[in-house]
PDB file of C-alpha atoms in Angstrom:
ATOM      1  CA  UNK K   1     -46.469  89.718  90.526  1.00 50.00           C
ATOM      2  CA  UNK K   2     -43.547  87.660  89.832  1.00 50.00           C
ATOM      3  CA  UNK K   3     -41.442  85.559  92.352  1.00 51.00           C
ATOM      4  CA  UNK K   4     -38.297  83.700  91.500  1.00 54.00           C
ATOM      5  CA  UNK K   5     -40.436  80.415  90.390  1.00 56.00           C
ATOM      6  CA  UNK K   6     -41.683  82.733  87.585  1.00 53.00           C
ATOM      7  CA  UNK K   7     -44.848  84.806  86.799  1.00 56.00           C
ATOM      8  CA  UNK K   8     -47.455  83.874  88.433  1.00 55.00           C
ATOM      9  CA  UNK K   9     -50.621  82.296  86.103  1.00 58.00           C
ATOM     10  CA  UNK K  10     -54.535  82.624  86.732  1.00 55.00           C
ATOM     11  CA  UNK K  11     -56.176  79.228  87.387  1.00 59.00           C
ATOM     12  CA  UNK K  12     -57.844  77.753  84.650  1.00 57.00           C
ATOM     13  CA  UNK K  13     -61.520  77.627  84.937  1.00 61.00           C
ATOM     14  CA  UNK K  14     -63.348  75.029  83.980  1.00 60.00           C
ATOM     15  CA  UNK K  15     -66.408  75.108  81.362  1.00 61.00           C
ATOM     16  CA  UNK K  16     -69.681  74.633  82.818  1.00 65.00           C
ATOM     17  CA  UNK K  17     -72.276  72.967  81.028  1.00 66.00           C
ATOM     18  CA  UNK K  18     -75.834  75.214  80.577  1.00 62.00           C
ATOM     19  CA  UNK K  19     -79.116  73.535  82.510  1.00 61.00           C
ATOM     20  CA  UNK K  20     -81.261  71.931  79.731  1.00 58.00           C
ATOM     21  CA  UNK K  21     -84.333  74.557  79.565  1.00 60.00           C
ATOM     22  CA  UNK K  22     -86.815  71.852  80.827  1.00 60.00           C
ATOM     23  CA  UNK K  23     -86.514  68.551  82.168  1.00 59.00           C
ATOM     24  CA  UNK K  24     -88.830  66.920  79.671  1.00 57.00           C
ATOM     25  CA  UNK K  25     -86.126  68.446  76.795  1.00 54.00           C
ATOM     26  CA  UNK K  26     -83.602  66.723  78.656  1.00 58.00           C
ATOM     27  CA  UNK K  27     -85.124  63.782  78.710  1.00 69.00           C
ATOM     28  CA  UNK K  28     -86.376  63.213  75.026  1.00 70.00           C
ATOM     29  CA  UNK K  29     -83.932  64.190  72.473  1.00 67.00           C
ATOM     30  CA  UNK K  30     -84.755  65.402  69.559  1.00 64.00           C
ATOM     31  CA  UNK K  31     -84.652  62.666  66.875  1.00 64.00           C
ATOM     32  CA  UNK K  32     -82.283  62.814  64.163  1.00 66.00           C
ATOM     33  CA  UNK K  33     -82.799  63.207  60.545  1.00 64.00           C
ATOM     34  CA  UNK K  34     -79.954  61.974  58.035  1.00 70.00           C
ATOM     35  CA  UNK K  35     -78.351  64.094  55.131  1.00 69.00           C
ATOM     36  CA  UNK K  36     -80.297  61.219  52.642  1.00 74.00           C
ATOM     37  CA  UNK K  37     -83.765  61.622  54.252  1.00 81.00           C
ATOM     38  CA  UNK K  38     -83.017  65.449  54.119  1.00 82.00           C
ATOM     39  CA  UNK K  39     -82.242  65.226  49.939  1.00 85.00           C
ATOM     40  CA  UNK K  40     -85.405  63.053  49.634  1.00 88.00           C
ATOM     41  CA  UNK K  41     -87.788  65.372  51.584  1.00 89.00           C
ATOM     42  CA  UNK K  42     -86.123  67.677  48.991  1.00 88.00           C
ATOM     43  CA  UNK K  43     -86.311  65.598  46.190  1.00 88.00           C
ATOM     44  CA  UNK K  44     -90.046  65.048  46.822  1.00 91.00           C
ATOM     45  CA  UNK K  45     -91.135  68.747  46.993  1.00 92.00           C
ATOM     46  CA  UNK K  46     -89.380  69.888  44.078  1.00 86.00           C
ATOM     47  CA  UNK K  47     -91.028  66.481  42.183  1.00 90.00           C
ATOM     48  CA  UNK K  48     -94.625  68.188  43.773  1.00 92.00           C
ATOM     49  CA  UNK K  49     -93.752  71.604  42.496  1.00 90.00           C
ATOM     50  CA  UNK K  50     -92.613  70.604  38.919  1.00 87.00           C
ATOM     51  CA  UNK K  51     -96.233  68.145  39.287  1.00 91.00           C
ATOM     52  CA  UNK K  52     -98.250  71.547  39.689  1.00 90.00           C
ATOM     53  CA  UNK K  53     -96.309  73.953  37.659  1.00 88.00           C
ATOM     54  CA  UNK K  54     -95.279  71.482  34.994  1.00 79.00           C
ATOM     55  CA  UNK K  55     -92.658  71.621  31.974  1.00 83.00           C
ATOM     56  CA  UNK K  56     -93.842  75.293  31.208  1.00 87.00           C
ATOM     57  CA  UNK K  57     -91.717  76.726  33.950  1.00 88.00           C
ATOM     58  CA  UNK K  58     -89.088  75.220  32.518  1.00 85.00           C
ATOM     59  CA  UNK K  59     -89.584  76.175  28.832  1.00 88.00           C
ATOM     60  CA  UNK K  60     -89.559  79.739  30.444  1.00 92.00           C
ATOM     61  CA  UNK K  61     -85.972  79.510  31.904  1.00 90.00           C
ATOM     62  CA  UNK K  62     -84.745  78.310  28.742  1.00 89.00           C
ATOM     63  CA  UNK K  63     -86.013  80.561  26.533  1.00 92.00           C
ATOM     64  CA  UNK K  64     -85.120  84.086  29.474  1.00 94.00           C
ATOM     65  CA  UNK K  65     -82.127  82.472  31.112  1.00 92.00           C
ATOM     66  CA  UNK K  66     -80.557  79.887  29.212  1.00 89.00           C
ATOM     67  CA  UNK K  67     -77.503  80.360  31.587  1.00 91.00           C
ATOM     68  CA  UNK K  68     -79.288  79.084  34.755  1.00 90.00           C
ATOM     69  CA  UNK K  69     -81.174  76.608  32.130  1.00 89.00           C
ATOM     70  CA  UNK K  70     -78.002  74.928  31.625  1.00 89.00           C
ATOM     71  CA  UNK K  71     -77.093  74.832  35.502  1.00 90.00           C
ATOM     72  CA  UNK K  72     -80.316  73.126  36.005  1.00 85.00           C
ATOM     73  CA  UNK K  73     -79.374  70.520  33.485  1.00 85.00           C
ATOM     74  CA  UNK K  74     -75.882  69.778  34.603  1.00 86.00           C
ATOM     75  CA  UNK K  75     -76.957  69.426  38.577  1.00 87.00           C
ATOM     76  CA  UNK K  76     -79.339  66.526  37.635  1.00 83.00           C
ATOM     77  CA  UNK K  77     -76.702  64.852  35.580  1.00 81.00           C
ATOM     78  CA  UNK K  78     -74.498  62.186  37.351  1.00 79.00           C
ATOM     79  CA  UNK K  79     -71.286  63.317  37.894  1.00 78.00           C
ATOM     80  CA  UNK K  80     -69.246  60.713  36.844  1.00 75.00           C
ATOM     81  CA  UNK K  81     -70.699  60.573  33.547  1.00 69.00           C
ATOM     82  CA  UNK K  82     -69.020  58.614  31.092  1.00 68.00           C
ATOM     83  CA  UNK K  83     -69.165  60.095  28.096  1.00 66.00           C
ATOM     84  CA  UNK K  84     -67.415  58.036  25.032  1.00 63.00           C
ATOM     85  CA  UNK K  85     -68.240  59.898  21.856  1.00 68.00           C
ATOM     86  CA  UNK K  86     -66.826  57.384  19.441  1.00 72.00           C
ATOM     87  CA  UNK K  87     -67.737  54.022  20.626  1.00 69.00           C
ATOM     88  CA  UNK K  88     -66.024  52.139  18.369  1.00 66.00           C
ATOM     89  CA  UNK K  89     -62.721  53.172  20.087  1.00 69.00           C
ATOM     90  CA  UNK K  90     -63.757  50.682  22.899  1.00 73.00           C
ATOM     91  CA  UNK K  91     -64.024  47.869  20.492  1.00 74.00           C
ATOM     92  CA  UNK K  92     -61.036  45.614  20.038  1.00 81.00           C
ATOM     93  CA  UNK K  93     -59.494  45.202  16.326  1.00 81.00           C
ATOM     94  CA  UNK K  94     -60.860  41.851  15.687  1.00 83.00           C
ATOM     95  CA  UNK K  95     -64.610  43.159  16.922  1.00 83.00           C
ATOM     96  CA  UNK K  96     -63.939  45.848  14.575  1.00 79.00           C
ATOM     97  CA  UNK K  97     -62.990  43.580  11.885  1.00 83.00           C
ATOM     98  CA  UNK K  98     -66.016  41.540  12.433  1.00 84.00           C
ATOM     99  CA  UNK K  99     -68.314  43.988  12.212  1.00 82.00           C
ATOM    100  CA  UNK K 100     -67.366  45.533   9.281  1.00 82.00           C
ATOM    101  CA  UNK K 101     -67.557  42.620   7.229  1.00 84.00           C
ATOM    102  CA  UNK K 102     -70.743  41.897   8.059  1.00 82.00           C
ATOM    103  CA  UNK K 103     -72.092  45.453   7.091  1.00 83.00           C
ATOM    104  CA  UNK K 104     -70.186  45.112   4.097  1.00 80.00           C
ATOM    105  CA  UNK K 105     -72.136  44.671   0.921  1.00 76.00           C
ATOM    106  CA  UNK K 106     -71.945  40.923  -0.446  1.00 71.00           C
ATOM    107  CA  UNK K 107     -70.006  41.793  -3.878  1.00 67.00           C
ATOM    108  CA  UNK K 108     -67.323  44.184  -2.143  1.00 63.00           C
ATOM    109  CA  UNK K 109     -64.448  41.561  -0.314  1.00 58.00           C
TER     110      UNK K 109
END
């Protein structure tokens, strides 16, 4: 199956596209829903759920499963939290300075 050009190679075929089922579906596409909407529909029946079932449900999971407790906390939490412990390290010296002597009691300078 060779000749001296080289070996000899199938012909491509090219992909053919499927018939839509009906012409009306071809017609009127379906519309499209964004990833946002989607997480709000979402949003909204777990807010209706909690509504009906209430805090109970979730006193329940703590107390059985304080593992998946603790997921359910940290997935409703922003994450980029920022989390300073010690807000005073945020303060400049002077700030610092300032305050202090104001909290100070009168007789101690």
């Amino acid at each position: 199956m060779t000749d001296e050009t080289g070996p000899s190679r199938a012909k491509a075929r090219s992909a053919k596209r499927k018939p839509a089922a009906s012409p009306a579906a071809a017609k009127t596409p379906r519309p499209k829903r964004t990833k946002k909407s989607l997480g709000a529909d979402f949003l909204a029946a777990v807010r209706a759920d909690f509504r009906i079932h209430g805090a109970g449900v979730l006193a329940e999971v703590r107390a059985d499963k304080p593992d998946q407790y603790l997921k359910i906390v940290l997935s409703v939490l922003p994450k980029d939290i920022d989390v300073a412990i010690n807000q005073l390290d945020t303060l400049s010296d002077i700030l610092f300075e300032v305050i202090v002597r104001k909290f100070r009691p009168a007789g101690e300078e």
